[in-house]
Tab-separated table of C-alpha atoms in Angstrom:
chain	number	residue	atom	x	y	z
N	1	MET	CA	37.089	-0.489	-0.598
N	2	ALA	CA	36.968	1.461	-3.837
N	3	THR	CA	33.880	3.410	-4.830
N	4	ILE	CA	33.117	5.589	-7.807
N	5	ALA	CA	30.449	8.272	-8.038
N	6	MET	CA	28.086	8.285	-11.022
N	7	ASP	CA	25.940	11.169	-9.827
N	8	SER	CA	24.790	12.656	-6.547
N	9	SER	CA	22.577	9.661	-5.774
N	10	SER	CA	24.566	6.716	-7.171
N	11	SER	CA	27.724	4.829	-6.323
N	12	SER	CA	29.017	1.278	-6.251
N	13	LEU	CA	30.861	-0.901	-3.792
N	14	LEU	CA	31.786	-3.234	-6.649
N	15	TYR	CA	34.027	-0.908	-8.642
N	16	PRO	CA	36.547	-1.613	-10.042
N	17	PRO	CA	35.520	-5.064	-11.297
N	18	PRO	CA	37.942	-7.879	-10.419
N	19	GLU	CA	40.407	-9.440	-12.818
N	20	VAL	CA	39.421	-12.931	-13.900
N	21	PRO	CA	42.255	-15.432	-13.345
N	22	LYS	CA	43.719	-16.767	-16.582
N	23	LYS	CA	43.698	-20.304	-15.232
N	24	LEU	CA	39.877	-20.454	-15.374
N	25	HIS	CA	39.807	-21.629	-18.985
N	26	ASP	CA	42.867	-23.838	-18.578
N	27	GLU	CA	41.009	-25.608	-15.764
N	28	ASN	CA	38.035	-26.027	-18.109
N	29	ARG	CA	40.278	-27.613	-20.761
N	30	GLN	CA	41.820	-29.975	-18.231
N	31	LYS	CA	38.354	-30.978	-17.014
N	32	LEU	CA	37.277	-31.789	-20.573
N	33	LEU	CA	40.456	-33.768	-21.233
N	34	LYS	CA	39.954	-35.836	-18.086
N	35	HIS	CA	36.388	-36.821	-18.988
N	36	LEU	CA	37.116	-37.322	-22.687
N	37	ARG	CA	40.060	-39.606	-21.934
N	38	GLU	CA	37.935	-41.582	-19.452
N	39	ASN	CA	35.266	-41.998	-22.123
N	40	LEU	CA	37.754	-43.161	-24.745
N	41	ASP	CA	39.476	-45.515	-22.324
N	42	SER	CA	36.191	-47.095	-21.195
N	43	SER	CA	35.283	-47.865	-24.803
N	44	SER	CA	38.814	-49.179	-25.596
N	45	ARG	CA	39.532	-46.350	-28.018
N	46	PRO	CA	43.047	-44.910	-28.384
N	47	LEU	CA	43.851	-41.666	-26.587
N	48	HIS	CA	44.796	-39.598	-29.587
N	49	GLY	CA	43.266	-36.992	-31.868
N	50	PHE	CA	42.264	-33.361	-31.411
N	51	VAL	CA	39.276	-31.586	-29.972
N	52	LEU	CA	38.607	-28.862	-32.522
N	53	LEU	CA	36.169	-26.001	-32.020
N	54	GLN	CA	35.415	-23.086	-34.302
N	55	GLY	CA	34.810	-19.777	-32.569
N	56	GLY	CA	32.114	-17.291	-33.509
N	57	GLU	CA	32.129	-15.011	-36.536
N	58	GLU	CA	31.094	-11.366	-36.704
N	59	GLN	CA	27.637	-10.823	-38.168
N	60	THR	CA	26.435	-7.848	-40.185
N	61	ARG	CA	22.933	-6.410	-40.047
N	62	TYR	CA	21.146	-7.907	-43.039
N	63	CYS	CA	22.780	-6.633	-46.253
N	64	THR	CA	24.555	-3.674	-44.636
N	65	ASP	CA	28.134	-3.297	-43.435
N	66	HIS	CA	26.957	-2.588	-39.879
N	67	GLU	CA	28.555	-5.155	-37.581
N	68	ASP	CA	26.586	-6.123	-34.487
N	69	LEU	CA	28.610	-6.199	-31.284
N	70	PHE	CA	30.379	-9.550	-31.261
N	71	ARG	CA	29.928	-12.056	-28.454
N	72	GLN	CA	31.913	-15.299	-28.485
N	73	GLU	CA	30.230	-18.677	-29.012
N	74	SER	CA	29.762	-20.159	-25.543
N	75	TYR	CA	31.472	-23.559	-25.895
N	76	PHE	CA	34.493	-21.813	-27.409
N	77	ALA	CA	34.448	-19.207	-24.645
N	78	TYR	CA	34.307	-22.010	-22.062
N	79	LEU	CA	37.495	-23.653	-23.301
N	80	PHE	CA	39.543	-20.687	-24.492
N	81	GLY	CA	38.098	-17.399	-23.184
N	82	VAL	CA	38.816	-15.666	-26.495
N	83	ARG	CA	36.991	-12.348	-26.996
N	84	GLU	CA	37.837	-11.845	-30.675
N	85	PRO	CA	35.975	-13.341	-33.652
N	86	GLY	CA	37.363	-15.662	-36.305
N	87	PHE	CA	39.418	-18.014	-34.091
N	88	TYR	CA	39.682	-21.790	-33.941
N	89	GLY	CA	40.904	-23.781	-30.951
N	90	ALA	CA	42.337	-27.279	-30.645
N	91	ILE	CA	43.317	-29.539	-27.762
N	92	ASP	CA	45.643	-32.487	-28.325
N	93	VAL	CA	44.016	-35.459	-26.581
N	94	ASN	CA	47.361	-37.210	-26.180
N	95	THR	CA	49.592	-34.406	-24.891
N	96	GLY	CA	47.031	-31.955	-23.546
N	97	ASN	CA	48.589	-29.152	-25.588
N	98	SER	CA	46.214	-26.319	-26.432
N	99	ILE	CA	46.432	-24.540	-29.766
N	100	LEU	CA	44.756	-21.347	-30.887
N	101	PHE	CA	44.405	-20.407	-34.531
N	102	ALA	CA	44.032	-16.673	-35.135
N	103	PRO	CA	42.748	-15.087	-38.353
N	104	ARG	CA	45.489	-13.616	-40.550
N	105	LEU	CA	44.357	-9.984	-40.734
N	106	PRO	CA	45.004	-7.736	-43.759
N	107	SER	CA	47.282	-4.716	-43.353
N	108	GLU	CA	44.381	-2.253	-43.685
N	109	TYR	CA	42.932	-3.663	-40.456
N	110	ALA	CA	45.469	-1.507	-38.613
N	111	VAL	CA	44.044	1.632	-40.252
N	112	TRP	CA	40.396	1.024	-39.411
N	113	MET	CA	40.316	-1.355	-36.450
N	114	GLY	CA	43.561	-0.848	-34.549
N	115	GLU	CA	46.842	-2.643	-33.948
N	116	ILE	CA	47.302	-6.088	-35.442
N	117	LYS	CA	48.400	-8.150	-32.472
N	118	PRO	CA	51.260	-10.657	-32.923
N	119	LEU	CA	50.626	-14.327	-32.228
N	120	SER	CA	52.697	-14.043	-29.052
N	121	HIS	CA	50.068	-11.654	-27.667
N	122	PHE	CA	47.323	-14.275	-27.890
N	123	LYS	CA	49.594	-16.965	-26.465
N	124	GLU	CA	50.208	-14.828	-23.378
N	125	VAL	CA	46.691	-13.482	-22.917
N	126	TYR	CA	44.915	-16.820	-23.371
N	127	THR	CA	47.650	-19.003	-21.804
N	128	VAL	CA	47.689	-21.678	-24.485
N	129	THR	CA	50.595	-23.877	-25.581
N	130	MET	CA	50.914	-22.400	-29.061
N	131	VAL	CA	49.223	-20.039	-31.526
N	132	HIS	CA	49.183	-20.226	-35.319
N	133	TYR	CA	47.083	-18.744	-38.120
N	134	THR	CA	43.812	-20.255	-39.268
N	135	ASP	CA	45.212	-20.930	-42.738
N	136	GLU	CA	47.749	-23.244	-41.057
N	137	ILE	CA	45.285	-25.583	-39.312
N	138	THR	CA	45.836	-28.548	-41.629
N	139	GLU	CA	49.629	-28.265	-41.541
N	140	VAL	CA	49.914	-27.703	-37.790
N	141	LEU	CA	47.574	-30.512	-36.738
N	142	ASN	CA	49.252	-32.964	-39.084
N	143	ASN	CA	52.649	-32.004	-37.683
N	144	GLN	CA	51.392	-32.455	-34.110
N	145	TYR	CA	49.880	-35.868	-34.843
N	146	HIS	CA	52.380	-38.652	-34.210
N	147	VAL	CA	50.260	-41.705	-35.054
N	148	SER	CA	49.894	-43.354	-38.439
N	149	GLY	CA	46.824	-42.635	-40.548
N	150	LYS	CA	44.616	-39.583	-40.820
N	151	PRO	CA	44.454	-37.411	-37.678
N	152	LEU	CA	41.161	-37.700	-35.807
N	153	LEU	CA	39.127	-34.582	-35.012
N	154	PHE	CA	36.494	-34.549	-32.273
N	155	LEU	CA	34.013	-31.943	-33.520
N	156	LEU	CA	31.180	-30.318	-31.603
N	157	HIS	CA	27.782	-31.392	-32.883
N	158	GLY	CA	24.680	-31.984	-30.796
N	159	LEU	CA	21.212	-30.756	-29.913
N	160	ASN	CA	20.511	-27.860	-27.569
N	161	THR	CA	17.362	-29.081	-25.808
N	162	ASP	CA	16.187	-25.516	-25.104
N	163	SER	CA	16.532	-23.964	-28.549
N	164	LYS	CA	16.165	-27.203	-30.565
N	165	ASN	CA	19.156	-25.996	-32.583
N	166	PHE	CA	22.303	-28.010	-33.250
N	167	CYS	CA	25.844	-26.900	-32.480
N	168	LYS	CA	27.805	-26.054	-35.601
N	169	PRO	CA	30.812	-28.368	-36.034
N	170	ALA	CA	34.061	-26.737	-37.084
N	171	THR	CA	34.824	-26.605	-40.773
N	172	PHE	CA	37.896	-25.363	-42.615
N	173	GLU	CA	39.710	-25.783	-45.908
N	174	GLY	CA	41.415	-29.185	-45.867
N	175	ILE	CA	39.132	-30.883	-43.337
N	176	GLU	CA	38.690	-33.785	-45.772
N	177	LYS	CA	42.244	-34.820	-44.886
N	178	PHE	CA	41.092	-35.733	-41.364
N	179	GLU	CA	38.888	-38.357	-39.772
N	180	THR	CA	36.008	-36.721	-37.927
N	181	ASP	CA	33.913	-37.772	-34.925
N	182	LEU	CA	30.624	-35.874	-34.487
N	183	LYS	CA	29.148	-37.905	-31.616
N	184	THR	CA	31.645	-38.132	-28.765
N	185	LEU	CA	32.442	-34.526	-27.819
N	186	HIS	CA	29.100	-32.788	-27.365
N	187	PRO	CA	27.625	-34.767	-24.422
N	188	ILE	CA	30.952	-34.761	-22.577
N	189	LEU	CA	31.633	-31.046	-23.033
N	190	THR	CA	28.037	-30.154	-22.187
N	191	GLU	CA	28.197	-32.122	-18.949
N	192	CYS	CA	31.464	-30.337	-18.090
N	193	ARG	CA	29.569	-27.059	-18.341
N	194	VAL	CA	26.767	-28.288	-16.060
N	195	LEU	CA	28.993	-28.496	-12.965
N	196	LYS	CA	30.809	-25.240	-12.231
N	197	SER	CA	34.310	-24.881	-10.843
N	198	LYS	CA	35.112	-22.531	-7.960
N	199	LEU	CA	36.496	-19.976	-10.399
N	200	GLU	CA	33.384	-20.141	-12.561
N	201	LEU	CA	31.229	-19.665	-9.460
N	202	SER	CA	33.272	-16.599	-8.586
N	203	VAL	CA	32.614	-15.003	-11.965
N	204	ILE	CA	28.906	-15.848	-11.815
N	205	GLN	CA	28.825	-14.392	-8.309
N	206	TYR	CA	30.229	-11.097	-9.548
N	207	ALA	CA	27.656	-10.983	-12.341
N	208	ASN	CA	25.019	-11.513	-9.650
N	209	ASP	CA	26.519	-8.899	-7.365
N	210	ILE	CA	26.635	-6.109	-9.938
N	211	SER	CA	23.181	-7.064	-11.253
N	212	SER	CA	21.760	-7.123	-7.726
N	213	GLU	CA	23.191	-3.691	-7.068
N	214	ALA	CA	21.711	-2.422	-10.345
N	215	HIS	CA	18.263	-3.839	-9.507
N	216	ILE	CA	18.385	-1.958	-6.196
N	217	GLU	CA	19.339	1.220	-8.041
N	218	VAL	CA	16.300	0.771	-10.276
N	219	MET	CA	14.046	0.217	-7.248
N	220	ARG	CA	15.216	3.458	-5.686
N	221	LYS	CA	14.676	5.510	-8.826
N	222	THR	CA	11.365	4.047	-10.024
N	223	LYS	CA	8.425	6.451	-9.842
N	224	PRO	CA	4.979	6.671	-11.459
N	225	GLU	CA	4.920	8.443	-14.842
N	226	MET	CA	8.334	7.060	-15.811
N	227	LYS	CA	8.678	4.886	-18.907
N	228	GLU	CA	9.532	1.207	-18.676
N	229	TYR	CA	12.603	1.751	-20.841
N	230	GLN	CA	13.952	4.226	-18.298
N	231	MET	CA	14.143	1.404	-15.748
N	232	GLU	CA	15.995	-0.692	-18.316
N	233	SER	CA	18.360	2.208	-18.997
N	234	ILE	CA	19.210	2.623	-15.300
N	235	PHE	CA	20.059	-1.074	-15.038
N	236	LEU	CA	22.189	-1.158	-18.189
N	237	HIS	CA	24.045	1.994	-17.223
N	238	HIS	CA	24.871	0.751	-13.737
N	239	THR	CA	26.143	-2.663	-14.784
N	240	TYR	CA	28.261	-1.227	-17.607
N	241	TYR	CA	29.521	1.900	-15.833
N	242	TYR	CA	30.575	0.113	-12.670
N	243	GLY	CA	30.868	-3.529	-13.687
N	244	SER	CA	32.256	-3.303	-17.260
N	245	CYS	CA	29.357	-5.538	-18.309
N	246	ARG	CA	29.005	-4.642	-21.979
N	247	HIS	CA	26.666	-7.552	-22.618
N	248	CYS	CA	23.415	-8.520	-20.949
N	249	SER	CA	22.545	-12.160	-20.446
N	250	TYR	CA	19.278	-11.646	-22.367
N	251	THR	CA	16.889	-8.909	-23.486
N	252	CYS	CA	15.697	-6.962	-20.448
N	253	ILE	CA	12.074	-7.462	-19.374
N	254	CYS	CA	10.738	-4.268	-17.809
N	255	ALA	CA	7.026	-4.924	-17.441
N	256	THR	CA	4.464	-2.905	-15.485
N	257	GLY	CA	0.734	-3.238	-15.034
N	258	ASP	CA	-0.846	-5.877	-17.236
N	259	ASN	CA	2.446	-6.186	-19.179
N	260	SER	CA	3.841	-8.102	-16.207
N	261	SER	CA	1.680	-11.064	-17.226
N	262	VAL	CA	3.523	-11.240	-20.585
N	263	LEU	CA	6.221	-13.800	-19.832
N	264	HIS	CA	8.771	-12.650	-22.435
N	265	TYR	CA	7.824	-8.975	-22.557
N	266	GLY	CA	10.496	-6.561	-23.794
N	267	HIS	CA	10.944	-7.911	-27.320
N	268	ALA	CA	10.739	-5.709	-30.417
N	269	ALA	CA	6.936	-5.898	-30.609
N	270	ALA	CA	6.604	-5.049	-26.896
N	271	PRO	CA	9.580	-2.744	-26.342
N	272	ASN	CA	9.418	-1.695	-22.669
N	273	ASP	CA	7.619	1.527	-23.604
N	274	ARG	CA	4.575	1.766	-21.315
N	275	THR	CA	4.148	4.666	-18.888
N	276	LEU	CA	4.205	3.572	-15.232
N	277	ARG	CA	0.962	4.288	-13.360
N	278	ASP	CA	0.477	4.783	-9.643
N	279	GLY	CA	-0.750	1.429	-8.297
N	280	ASP	CA	1.075	-0.705	-10.895
N	281	MET	CA	3.235	-3.668	-10.053
N	282	ALA	CA	6.568	-3.794	-11.867
N	283	LEU	CA	8.233	-7.048	-12.903
N	284	LEU	CA	11.868	-6.523	-13.860
N	285	ASP	CA	13.788	-9.518	-15.247
N	286	MET	CA	17.338	-8.357	-15.997
N	287	GLY	CA	20.822	-9.841	-15.680
N	288	ALA	CA	24.290	-8.650	-16.638
N	289	GLU	CA	26.996	-10.811	-18.178
N	290	PHE	CA	30.577	-10.634	-16.890
N	291	HIS	CA	33.431	-12.377	-18.735
N	292	PHE	CA	30.922	-14.500	-20.695
N	293	TYR	CA	29.138	-15.726	-17.547
N	294	GLY	CA	25.631	-14.536	-16.839
N	295	SER	CA	23.115	-13.748	-14.151
N	296	ASP	CA	19.321	-13.918	-14.251
N	297	ILE	CA	17.412	-11.944	-11.625
N	298	THR	CA	13.770	-10.917	-11.369
N	299	CYS	CA	12.429	-8.392	-8.892
N	300	SER	CA	8.753	-7.468	-8.520
N	301	PHE	CA	7.586	-4.378	-6.627
N	302	PRO	CA	4.932	-1.626	-6.672
N	303	VAL	CA	6.075	1.371	-8.703
N	304	ASN	CA	4.959	3.768	-5.947
N	305	GLY	CA	6.945	1.906	-3.303
N	306	LYS	CA	4.017	0.655	-1.210
N	307	PHE	CA	2.244	-2.696	-1.541
N	308	THR	CA	-1.547	-2.834	-1.573
N	309	SER	CA	-3.316	-5.736	0.147
N	310	ASN	CA	-3.882	-7.498	-3.203
N	311	GLN	CA	-0.251	-6.993	-4.182
N	312	ARG	CA	0.851	-8.366	-0.818
N	313	LEU	CA	-1.257	-11.486	-1.325
N	314	ILE	CA	0.208	-12.371	-4.710
N	315	TYR	CA	3.770	-11.293	-3.875
N	316	ASN	CA	3.900	-13.343	-0.667
N	317	ALA	CA	2.433	-16.366	-2.479
N	318	VAL	CA	5.349	-16.255	-4.909
N	319	LEU	CA	7.918	-15.442	-2.225
N	320	ASP	CA	6.774	-18.403	-0.111
N	321	ALA	CA	7.154	-20.682	-3.157
N	322	HIS	CA	10.619	-19.227	-3.856
N	323	ASP	CA	11.721	-19.773	-0.250
N	324	ASP	CA	10.157	-23.249	0.071
N	325	VAL	CA	12.075	-24.466	-2.969
N	326	ILE	CA	15.381	-22.980	-1.826
N	327	SER	CA	15.039	-24.511	1.639
N	328	THR	CA	14.423	-27.944	0.057
N	329	MET	CA	17.156	-27.917	-2.588
N	330	LYS	CA	20.124	-30.252	-2.197
N	331	PRO	CA	21.885	-32.933	-4.264
N	332	GLY	CA	19.545	-35.723	-5.317
N	333	VAL	CA	16.375	-33.614	-5.230
N	334	ASN	CA	14.447	-33.831	-8.509
N	335	TRP	CA	13.669	-30.572	-10.288
N	336	VAL	CA	10.195	-31.669	-11.421
N	337	ASP	CA	9.337	-32.171	-7.753
N	338	MET	CA	10.608	-28.657	-6.983
N	339	HIS	CA	8.340	-27.228	-9.671
N	340	LYS	CA	5.354	-29.049	-8.164
N	341	LEU	CA	6.306	-27.777	-4.700
N	342	ALA	CA	6.264	-24.209	-5.989
N	343	GLU	CA	2.907	-24.738	-7.671
N	344	LYS	CA	1.356	-26.207	-4.541
N	345	THR	CA	2.620	-23.388	-2.330
N	346	ILE	CA	1.123	-20.785	-4.668
N	347	LEU	CA	-2.212	-22.595	-4.890
N	348	GLU	CA	-2.408	-22.873	-1.098
N	349	SER	CA	-1.768	-19.136	-0.791
N	350	LEU	CA	-4.438	-18.307	-3.372
N	351	LYS	CA	-6.890	-20.524	-1.501
N	352	LYS	CA	-6.005	-18.819	1.789
N	353	GLY	CA	-6.600	-15.489	0.059
N	354	SER	CA	-10.042	-16.714	-1.082
N	355	LEU	CA	-9.277	-16.589	-4.802
N	356	LEU	CA	-9.583	-20.376	-4.951
N	357	VAL	CA	-11.754	-22.897	-3.139
N	358	GLY	CA	-11.600	-26.659	-2.771
N	359	ASP	CA	-8.916	-29.276	-2.275
N	360	VAL	CA	-5.395	-28.207	-3.300
N	361	ASP	CA	-4.289	-31.785	-4.019
N	362	GLU	CA	-7.187	-32.107	-6.434
N	363	MET	CA	-6.132	-28.818	-8.032
N	364	MET	CA	-2.680	-30.312	-8.525
N	365	VAL	CA	-4.148	-33.361	-10.270
N	366	GLU	CA	-6.032	-31.065	-12.660
N	367	ARG	CA	-2.813	-29.042	-13.248
N	368	LEU	CA	-4.439	-25.817	-12.055
N	369	GLY	CA	-1.012	-24.509	-11.068
N	370	SER	CA	-0.087	-24.151	-14.734
N	371	VAL	CA	-2.888	-21.588	-15.170
N	372	PHE	CA	-1.075	-19.255	-12.781
N	373	MET	CA	2.526	-20.374	-13.554
N	374	PRO	CA	2.716	-21.641	-17.147
N	375	HIS	CA	6.520	-21.514	-17.300
N	376	GLY	CA	9.065	-23.819	-15.699
N	377	LEU	CA	10.448	-23.158	-12.231
N	378	GLY	CA	13.981	-22.496	-13.424
N	379	HIS	CA	16.892	-23.499	-15.629
N	380	LEU	CA	20.606	-24.217	-15.567
N	381	MET	CA	22.680	-21.065	-15.934
N	382	GLY	CA	26.287	-20.218	-16.740
N	383	LEU	CA	27.768	-19.094	-20.029
N	384	ASP	CA	24.219	-18.963	-21.368
N	385	THR	CA	21.093	-17.838	-19.565
N	386	HIS	CA	19.582	-21.204	-20.464
N	387	ASP	CA	22.722	-23.286	-20.105
N	388	PRO	CA	22.764	-26.643	-21.935
N	389	GLY	CA	22.474	-30.025	-20.286
N	390	GLY	CA	18.946	-29.760	-18.914
N	391	TYR	CA	17.863	-33.071	-20.418
N	392	LEU	CA	20.192	-36.052	-20.451
N	393	LYS	CA	20.212	-38.325	-23.485
N	394	GLY	CA	17.112	-40.476	-23.490
N	395	ALA	CA	15.262	-38.340	-20.932
N	396	GLU	CA	11.718	-37.437	-21.918
N	397	ARG	CA	10.302	-33.974	-21.388
N	398	PRO	CA	7.140	-34.026	-19.237
N	399	LYS	CA	3.946	-33.629	-21.253
N	400	GLU	CA	1.568	-32.137	-18.662
N	401	ALA	CA	0.619	-28.454	-18.713
N	402	GLY	CA	3.263	-26.335	-17.025
N	403	LEU	CA	5.649	-29.260	-16.584
N	404	ARG	CA	6.292	-29.415	-20.333
N	405	SER	CA	7.819	-25.929	-20.054
N	406	LEU	CA	10.516	-27.163	-17.653
N	407	ARG	CA	14.018	-26.664	-19.043
N	408	THR	CA	15.374	-29.553	-16.999
N	409	SER	CA	14.011	-32.699	-15.357
N	410	ARG	CA	17.283	-33.655	-13.696
N	411	ASP	CA	18.178	-34.444	-10.128
N	412	LEU	CA	20.233	-31.648	-8.572
N	413	MET	CA	23.996	-32.169	-8.308
N	414	GLU	CA	26.643	-30.361	-6.327
N	415	GLY	CA	28.146	-27.635	-8.520
N	416	MET	CA	25.037	-26.898	-10.592
N	417	VAL	CA	23.899	-23.298	-10.914
N	418	ILE	CA	20.156	-23.089	-11.410
N	419	THR	CA	17.556	-20.341	-11.240
N	420	VAL	CA	14.559	-20.471	-8.940
N	421	GLU	CA	11.828	-18.311	-10.478
N	422	PRO	CA	8.278	-19.062	-9.403
N	423	GLY	CA	5.582	-16.717	-10.646
N	424	CYS	CA	1.881	-16.032	-10.358
N	425	TYR	CA	0.189	-14.347	-13.314
N	426	PHE	CA	-3.335	-13.464	-14.343
N	427	ILE	CA	-3.311	-14.233	-18.069
N	428	ASP	CA	-6.736	-14.056	-19.677
N	429	ALA	CA	-5.757	-16.548	-22.367
N	430	LEU	CA	-5.280	-19.171	-19.625
N	431	LEU	CA	-7.560	-17.928	-16.871
N	432	ILE	CA	-10.836	-17.621	-18.813
N	433	PRO	CA	-10.726	-21.165	-20.276
N	434	ALA	CA	-9.892	-22.558	-16.820
N	435	ILE	CA	-12.806	-20.692	-15.220
N	436	ASP	CA	-15.129	-22.050	-17.919
N	437	SER	CA	-13.762	-25.614	-17.865
N	438	LEU	CA	-15.934	-28.366	-16.415
N	439	LYS	CA	-12.870	-29.818	-14.679
N	440	THR	CA	-11.552	-26.642	-13.023
N	441	SER	CA	-14.419	-24.120	-12.777
N	442	LYS	CA	-15.334	-25.380	-9.292
N	443	PHE	CA	-11.987	-24.180	-7.883
N	444	PHE	CA	-12.527	-20.481	-8.623
N	445	ASN	CA	-14.119	-17.811	-6.485
N	446	ARG	CA	-15.318	-15.914	-9.519
N	447	GLU	CA	-16.077	-12.680	-7.704
N	448	ALA	CA	-12.648	-12.572	-6.075
N	449	ILE	CA	-10.681	-13.660	-9.123
N	450	THR	CA	-12.375	-11.030	-11.302
N	451	LYS	CA	-10.772	-8.291	-9.206
N	452	PHE	CA	-7.355	-9.509	-10.379
N	453	ARG	CA	-8.095	-9.236	-14.103
N	454	GLY	CA	-5.509	-6.776	-15.376
N	455	PHE	CA	-3.315	-7.217	-12.276
N	456	GLY	CA	-0.449	-8.599	-14.367
N	457	GLY	CA	1.862	-10.874	-12.472
N	458	VAL	CA	4.640	-11.364	-9.963
N	459	ARG	CA	7.869	-13.298	-10.496
N	460	ILE	CA	10.751	-13.642	-8.038
N	461	GLU	CA	13.954	-15.093	-9.445
N	462	SER	CA	17.275	-15.857	-7.797
N	463	ASP	CA	20.380	-17.750	-8.928
N	464	LEU	CA	21.401	-20.686	-6.737
N	465	TYR	CA	24.372	-22.967	-6.744
N	466	VAL	CA	23.987	-26.406	-5.267
N	467	THR	CA	26.352	-27.360	-2.440
N	468	SER	CA	27.064	-30.738	-0.851
N	469	ASP	CA	24.160	-30.386	1.577
N	470	GLY	CA	21.940	-27.596	0.271
N	471	CYS	CA	22.359	-24.505	-1.862
N	472	VAL	CA	23.637	-20.922	-1.735
N	473	ASN	CA	21.669	-17.946	-3.030
N	474	MET	CA	24.004	-15.861	-5.201
N	475	THR	CA	21.443	-13.080	-5.686
N	476	LYS	CA	21.524	-10.232	-3.154
N	477	VAL	CA	18.378	-8.172	-3.450
N	478	PRO	CA	15.643	-7.385	-0.897
N	479	ARG	CA	12.812	-9.902	-1.010
N	480	LYS	CA	10.610	-9.417	2.061
N	481	ILE	CA	7.940	-6.779	1.587
N	482	GLU	CA	9.228	-4.610	4.435
N	483	ASP	CA	12.744	-4.711	2.934
N	484	VAL	CA	11.537	-3.853	-0.576
N	485	GLU	CA	9.542	-0.894	0.737
N	486	ALA	CA	12.470	0.266	2.870
N	487	VAL	CA	14.947	0.133	-0.021
N	488	MET	CA	12.530	1.947	-2.316
N	489	GLY	CA	12.298	4.589	0.391
N	490	GLY	CA	16.092	5.044	0.388
N	491	ALA	CA	17.251	2.631	3.085
N	492	PRO	CA	20.749	1.129	2.556
N	493	TRP	CA	21.163	-2.353	1.147
N	494	PRO	CA	24.903	-3.046	0.853
N	495	VAL	CA	26.338	-5.687	-1.450
N	496	LYS	CA	29.777	-6.933	-0.448
N	497	LYS	CA	32.499	-6.707	-3.057
N	498	SER	CA	33.393	-9.957	-4.846
N	499	VAL	CA	37.063	-10.871	-5.071
N	500	PHE	CA	38.816	-13.845	-6.582
N	501	GLU	CA	40.937	-15.553	-3.942
N	502	ASN	CA	42.182	-19.122	-3.854
N	503	GLY	CA	39.938	-20.091	-6.711
N	504	GLY	CA	36.744	-18.769	-5.136
N	505	SER	CA	34.914	-15.673	-3.968
């Protein structure tokens, strides 16, 4: 097994990263075609026309000529796997032929940006039927269309229920010469993304493996008096140096002390810049992206490597919720019920630890769990950290506190990848009103709860894929307190190398 040394204290069992099979995106196209044709056939519509997607464009920083590092639009990446900007992609519904349209680059591109690749290069690399230039879209699609009348284009347009933004349908010069359908494609393609193939699972597993290894590296190197951004730097360096992961799935959250109660810490106004203090808990939410597919892992641990009794209480409350959910997951289980299970487990632990008093079922009725865990239990994951498809058409988002933050209300299905990320936080903005409320004040042991003001929070997050009779945890980091302390003290924690064999890992 290959290893590579970064310095005297670092290495990786995951280097070099595996090659991703070219057939991954061809399988995705075939899956879309199958479901699109079934949809058209069931509604007595003819099986002709083209799926047409527009890939992402490079963006500059405000009015400057500085180009941010490009990352492909996810639906386009799903179907074609193209890394470069400025492409379009089409699939002939009748024949199944796949067509890429590459931008026609000016000659000076070769001076500043490198070799101008011939069309044959893209045909080979992306294993499509044919490749033409983007200024030939109208001509090529008309020539490929063998039915009378205007060719029909199935364009991608629909709501992302997480961001509340709409997908941008493809547009190009000459589109008025085509019939367009803005309603059919989006729900079908989104549902294709919800259920992962074996090859997709393999890529997501590698992203988890290299991210897990990087989290362990951070654990081993974390010490009081460091800066939060140094933990972020260790993670980014490890995943890029060993795993070729140039992109992260999201902005890293490296929170210590009271910052760990800030759910989306790490943004520009809270830039991972606090100094770690002896006695702090750290909450590190970081995930690398490999070949467009992401990971999403959170580890919580004391920065000095040893849990106090209070830290043990809160950590084990969250770990029990994490493990209870995972042991219950299987096809047909509803995700809202899993969220409530996590809440109840945490509340029972807080009662056992004398922070709360009274009947836990009554606490559930009053939504006390949302005071300690205001976010949802987890979300679908794949090409995006918050993968689309969490709410089916017509499904209503729950309105109760905590539950309204859920990113899906679906029943689990075999092939889904979903995060399990319970947390317990002491957030004054939620805690003080709950302590003062006529409905919930009776549940608090005020003297005990006061000792946790400023504690921050604990979150434990793993990535699971749902199997036919349960689920598999793709995340490979220490979770039990004795294992976390051992790893932070230098004990080994090997992660087996991922390989792509027979369509799986």
